mmCIF file of C-alpha atoms in Angstrom:
data_model
loop_
_atom_site.group_PDB
_atom_site.id
_atom_site.type_symbol
_atom_site.label_atom_id
_atom_site.label_comp_id
_atom_site.label_asym_id
_atom_site.label_seq_id
_atom_site.Cartn_x
_atom_site.Cartn_y
_atom_site.Cartn_z
ATOM 1 C CA UNK A 1 -8.364 -1.197 -14.369
ATOM 2 C CA UNK A 2 -4.789 -1.875 -14.656
ATOM 3 C CA UNK A 3 -4.318 -3.560 -10.763
ATOM 4 C CA UNK A 4 -7.691 -5.843 -11.787
ATOM 5 C CA UNK A 5 -6.065 -7.115 -14.685
ATOM 6 C CA UNK A 6 -2.558 -7.586 -12.557
ATOM 7 C CA UNK A 7 -0.507 -5.103 -14.309
ATOM 8 C CA UNK A 8 1.385 -2.456 -12.562
ATOM 9 C CA UNK A 9 0.098 1.067 -13.533
ATOM 10 C CA UNK A 10 3.025 3.147 -14.439
ATOM 11 C CA UNK A 11 1.428 5.945 -15.778
ATOM 12 C CA UNK A 12 -1.644 7.694 -15.637
ATOM 13 C CA UNK A 13 -2.350 9.673 -18.910
ATOM 14 C CA UNK A 14 -5.107 12.099 -17.294
ATOM 15 C CA UNK A 15 -2.799 14.475 -15.074
ATOM 16 C CA UNK A 16 -0.666 16.897 -16.537
ATOM 17 C CA UNK A 17 -0.480 15.123 -19.853
ATOM 18 C CA UNK A 18 0.839 12.355 -18.391
ATOM 19 C CA UNK A 19 2.675 11.462 -15.217
ATOM 20 C CA UNK A 20 4.444 8.389 -13.612
ATOM 21 C CA UNK A 21 2.292 6.615 -11.205
ATOM 22 C CA UNK A 22 5.360 5.512 -9.177
ATOM 23 C CA UNK A 23 6.977 8.661 -8.737
ATOM 24 C CA UNK A 24 4.137 10.547 -7.115
ATOM 25 C CA UNK A 25 4.350 10.509 -3.548
ATOM 26 C CA UNK A 26 0.781 10.663 -3.200
ATOM 27 C CA UNK A 27 -0.186 7.528 -4.985
ATOM 28 C CA UNK A 28 -1.721 4.730 -2.837
ATOM 29 C CA UNK A 29 -0.361 1.484 -5.455
ATOM 30 C CA UNK A 30 1.657 0.232 -2.131
ATOM 31 C CA UNK A 31 -1.463 0.889 0.144
ATOM 32 C CA UNK A 32 -2.408 -2.389 2.031
ATOM 33 C CA UNK A 33 -6.293 -0.729 1.121
ATOM 34 C CA UNK A 34 -5.478 -1.045 -2.653
ATOM 35 C CA UNK A 35 -6.177 -5.167 -2.461
ATOM 36 C CA UNK A 36 -10.084 -3.472 -2.552
ATOM 37 C CA UNK A 37 -9.474 -2.403 -6.210
ATOM 38 C CA UNK A 38 -8.725 -6.061 -6.984
ATOM 39 C CA UNK A 39 -12.403 -7.165 -6.270
ATOM 40 C CA UNK A 40 -14.635 -3.886 -6.026
ATOM 41 C CA UNK A 41 -14.702 -1.130 -8.962
ATOM 42 C CA UNK A 42 -12.593 1.899 -8.161
ATOM 43 C CA UNK A 43 -15.725 4.114 -6.754
ATOM 44 C CA UNK A 44 -16.820 1.191 -4.329
ATOM 45 C CA UNK A 45 -13.334 0.480 -3.469
ATOM 46 C CA UNK A 46 -12.633 4.115 -2.291
ATOM 47 C CA UNK A 47 -15.937 4.274 -0.226
ATOM 48 C CA UNK A 48 -14.803 1.149 1.286
ATOM 49 C CA UNK A 49 -11.620 2.341 2.357
ATOM 50 C CA UNK A 50 -13.202 5.424 3.584
ATOM 51 C CA UNK A 51 -15.401 3.349 5.852
ATOM 52 C CA UNK A 52 -12.538 1.307 6.881
ATOM 53 C CA UNK A 53 -10.439 4.417 7.917
ATOM 54 C CA UNK A 54 -13.134 6.024 9.928
ATOM 55 C CA UNK A 55 -14.083 2.941 11.646
ATOM 56 C CA UNK A 56 -10.291 3.048 12.842
ATOM 57 C CA UNK A 57 -10.447 6.855 13.513
ATOM 58 C CA UNK A 58 -13.690 6.129 15.687
ATOM 59 C CA UNK A 59 -12.134 3.588 17.138
ATOM 60 C CA UNK A 60 -8.498 5.296 17.624
ATOM 61 C CA UNK A 61 -10.781 8.312 19.350
ATOM 62 C CA UNK A 62 -12.237 5.890 21.877
ATOM 63 C CA UNK A 63 -8.807 4.983 23.115
ATOM 64 C CA UNK A 64 -7.616 8.525 23.204
ATOM 65 C CA UNK A 65 -10.995 9.333 25.391
ATOM 66 C CA UNK A 66 -10.651 5.962 27.577
ATOM 67 C CA UNK A 67 -9.666 8.009 30.678
ATOM 68 C CA UNK A 68 -13.134 10.011 30.713
ATOM 69 C CA UNK A 69 -15.498 8.646 33.540
ATOM 70 C CA UNK A 70 -18.598 9.324 31.740
ATOM 71 C CA UNK A 71 -18.821 6.498 28.729
ATOM 72 C CA UNK A 72 -21.543 8.475 26.451
ATOM 73 C CA UNK A 73 -19.268 11.579 26.262
ATOM 74 C CA UNK A 74 -16.603 9.465 24.790
ATOM 75 C CA UNK A 75 -18.590 8.242 22.277
ATOM 76 C CA UNK A 76 -20.081 11.380 21.343
ATOM 77 C CA UNK A 77 -16.457 12.731 20.957
ATOM 78 C CA UNK A 78 -15.770 9.815 18.690
ATOM 79 C CA UNK A 79 -18.570 10.463 16.784
ATOM 80 C CA UNK A 80 -18.060 14.060 16.275
ATOM 81 C CA UNK A 81 -14.113 13.618 15.265
ATOM 82 C CA UNK A 82 -15.522 10.894 12.473
ATOM 83 C CA UNK A 83 -18.444 13.706 11.435
ATOM 84 C CA UNK A 84 -15.982 16.560 11.383
ATOM 85 C CA UNK A 85 -16.864 18.570 7.690
ATOM 86 C CA UNK A 86 -12.843 18.739 7.411
ATOM 87 C CA UNK A 87 -13.146 14.882 6.473
ATOM 88 C CA UNK A 88 -16.101 15.168 4.085
ATOM 89 C CA UNK A 89 -15.408 18.506 2.651
ATOM 90 C CA UNK A 90 -11.934 16.849 1.623
ATOM 91 C CA UNK A 91 -13.294 13.928 0.149
ATOM 92 C CA UNK A 92 -16.180 15.500 -1.810
ATOM 93 C CA UNK A 93 -13.345 17.569 -3.330
ATOM 94 C CA UNK A 94 -11.383 14.351 -4.341
ATOM 95 C CA UNK A 95 -8.818 14.129 -2.022
ATOM 96 C CA UNK A 96 -9.104 10.771 -0.917
ATOM 97 C CA UNK A 97 -5.466 10.430 0.390
ATOM 98 C CA UNK A 98 -6.608 12.961 3.388
ATOM 99 C CA UNK A 99 -8.541 9.403 4.897
ATOM 100 C CA UNK A 100 -5.464 8.608 6.929
ATOM 101 C CA UNK A 101 -6.096 11.710 8.972
ATOM 102 C CA UNK A 102 -8.557 9.005 10.446
ATOM 103 C CA UNK A 103 -5.412 7.774 12.092
ATOM 104 C CA UNK A 104 -4.194 10.566 14.049
ATOM 105 C CA UNK A 105 -6.080 9.883 17.029
ATOM 106 C CA UNK A 106 -4.309 6.378 17.503
ATOM 107 C CA UNK A 107 -1.295 8.482 16.725
ATOM 108 C CA UNK A 108 -1.592 10.519 19.575
ATOM 109 C CA UNK A 109 -2.533 7.784 21.728
ATOM 110 C CA UNK A 110 0.272 5.973 21.215
ATOM 111 C CA UNK A 111 3.076 8.524 21.336
ATOM 112 C CA UNK A 112 1.601 9.624 24.768
ATOM 113 C CA UNK A 113 1.824 5.442 25.545
ATOM 114 C CA UNK A 114 5.816 4.793 24.209
ATOM 115 C CA UNK A 115 6.692 2.770 27.279
ATOM 116 C CA UNK A 116 6.165 -0.765 25.594
ATOM 117 C CA UNK A 117 7.790 -2.274 22.497
ATOM 118 C CA UNK A 118 4.196 -3.358 21.168
ATOM 119 C CA UNK A 119 3.177 0.753 21.062
ATOM 120 C CA UNK A 120 6.175 1.487 19.470
ATOM 121 C CA UNK A 121 5.671 -1.134 16.320
ATOM 122 C CA UNK A 122 2.277 -0.047 16.291
ATOM 123 C CA UNK A 123 2.899 3.464 16.138
ATOM 124 C CA UNK A 124 5.530 2.857 13.410
ATOM 125 C CA UNK A 125 3.336 0.572 11.228
ATOM 126 C CA UNK A 126 0.901 3.185 11.332
ATOM 127 C CA UNK A 127 3.445 5.928 10.395
ATOM 128 C CA UNK A 128 4.381 3.484 7.458
ATOM 129 C CA UNK A 129 0.849 2.721 6.635
ATOM 130 C CA UNK A 130 0.129 6.218 6.166
ATOM 131 C CA UNK A 131 3.236 7.061 3.918
ATOM 132 C CA UNK A 132 2.816 4.061 1.536
ATOM 133 C CA UNK A 133 -1.302 5.079 1.830
ATOM 134 C CA UNK A 134 0.125 8.372 0.032
ATOM 135 C CA UNK A 135 -1.162 10.536 3.004
ATOM 136 C CA UNK A 136 1.603 12.964 3.401
ATOM 137 C CA UNK A 137 -0.329 15.727 4.745
ATOM 138 C CA UNK A 138 -1.447 13.412 7.495
ATOM 139 C CA UNK A 139 1.995 12.088 8.062
ATOM 140 C CA UNK A 140 3.382 15.704 8.269
ATOM 141 C CA UNK A 141 0.738 16.252 10.950
ATOM 142 C CA UNK A 142 1.338 13.156 12.640
ATOM 143 C CA UNK A 143 5.189 13.426 12.956
ATOM 144 C CA UNK A 144 4.551 16.448 14.639
ATOM 145 C CA UNK A 145 2.386 15.360 17.029
ATOM 146 C CA UNK A 146 4.694 12.265 17.855
ATOM 147 C CA UNK A 147 7.314 14.755 18.138
ATOM 148 C CA UNK A 148 5.483 17.272 20.638
ATOM 149 C CA UNK A 149 3.486 14.532 22.410
ATOM 150 C CA UNK A 150 5.658 11.540 23.295
ATOM 151 C CA UNK A 151 6.680 10.162 26.515
ATOM 152 C CA UNK A 152 10.604 10.850 26.117
ATOM 153 C CA UNK A 153 11.287 9.466 29.571
ATOM 154 C CA UNK A 154 9.283 5.983 28.560
ATOM 155 C CA UNK A 155 10.854 6.016 25.046
ATOM 156 C CA UNK A 156 14.456 6.685 26.802
ATOM 157 C CA UNK A 157 14.006 3.535 28.852
ATOM 158 C CA UNK A 158 12.542 1.415 26.035
ATOM 159 C CA UNK A 159 15.416 2.379 23.795
ATOM 160 C CA UNK A 160 18.361 1.788 26.229
ATOM 161 C CA UNK A 161 17.158 -1.171 27.573
ATOM 162 C CA UNK A 162 19.581 -3.927 26.249
ATOM 163 C CA UNK A 163 17.138 -6.505 25.900
ATOM 164 C CA UNK A 164 15.169 -4.476 23.369
ATOM 165 C CA UNK A 165 18.413 -3.377 21.284
ATOM 166 C CA UNK A 166 17.955 -6.523 18.684
ATOM 167 C CA UNK A 167 13.979 -6.030 18.318
ATOM 168 C CA UNK A 168 14.189 -2.325 17.857
ATOM 169 C CA UNK A 169 17.309 -2.387 14.892
ATOM 170 C CA UNK A 170 15.129 -5.505 13.034
ATOM 171 C CA UNK A 171 12.022 -3.199 13.683
ATOM 172 C CA UNK A 172 13.867 -0.441 11.862
ATOM 173 C CA UNK A 173 15.246 -2.180 9.190
ATOM 174 C CA UNK A 174 11.901 -3.935 8.165
ATOM 175 C CA UNK A 175 10.000 -0.475 8.102
ATOM 176 C CA UNK A 176 12.963 1.127 6.194
ATOM 177 C CA UNK A 177 12.755 -1.960 3.726
ATOM 178 C CA UNK A 178 8.918 -1.729 3.575
ATOM 179 C CA UNK A 179 9.065 2.176 2.628
ATOM 180 C CA UNK A 180 12.073 1.800 0.348
ATOM 181 C CA UNK A 181 9.155 0.265 -2.157
ATOM 182 C CA UNK A 182 8.011 3.910 -2.398
ATOM 183 C CA UNK A 183 11.064 6.298 -1.699
ATOM 184 C CA UNK A 184 13.050 4.911 -4.611
ATOM 185 C CA UNK A 185 11.018 5.556 -7.780
ATOM 186 C CA UNK A 186 9.915 9.255 -6.105
ATOM 187 C CA UNK A 187 14.069 9.757 -6.076
ATOM 188 C CA UNK A 188 14.874 8.207 -9.513
ATOM 189 C CA UNK A 189 12.526 10.054 -11.250
ATOM 190 C CA UNK A 190 12.867 13.396 -9.657
#
C-alpha cells in the first residue's frame, strides 16, 4: 500500500515486532518487478511477477538446450524445468524471493558463452537483478554456476583486449552503483 501511495516503505510491523525493510537483504523494494505493485494489488503483482520469471526461465532453458537436434525434447525439458515441484513448494510456502531461481538456465548459458561483451553485460545484469530482487539463495547458486562453468579462456581474452577495457570499467562502476542502493542500508543498520 505504501508503494501505491508513492511513499517509501520503511518498516514492516508484522515481522519480529517490526523490522526495518531497507536493512532486510531479502526485500524486493529495489526490484524492477516492484513496479507491478504500483498498478495491481500485491497478490496479483506477486502472481504476475512469478509468471514473468517463469516465462524468462522457460526461455532460458530453451537457450540452454539450443544445441539439441530434436526440437520437441528441448520444449519438454523447458516445461519440466518450469513445472518443477521445487518452485511450487517454495511459492506455496511463501518464498516468493525464490522466483529468481528461474534465471539459473540463463546464468548457466551465459557463463559458458563469456566470449563477447554483450554476454558479460547480460550475465552481470541478471546477477544484479537477482540481488536487487532479494533472491540471495538463487544468487549464491548462480555465483557457484558462474565460477565452475565459465569459459575462462574466452573471458580472459575478453578482459585482456585493450579495446574492451574502458567499457568493462564503466560496466563494473555502473553495476556497483546499482547495487549500492541495497548494500548501504543493510550495512548501516547491521
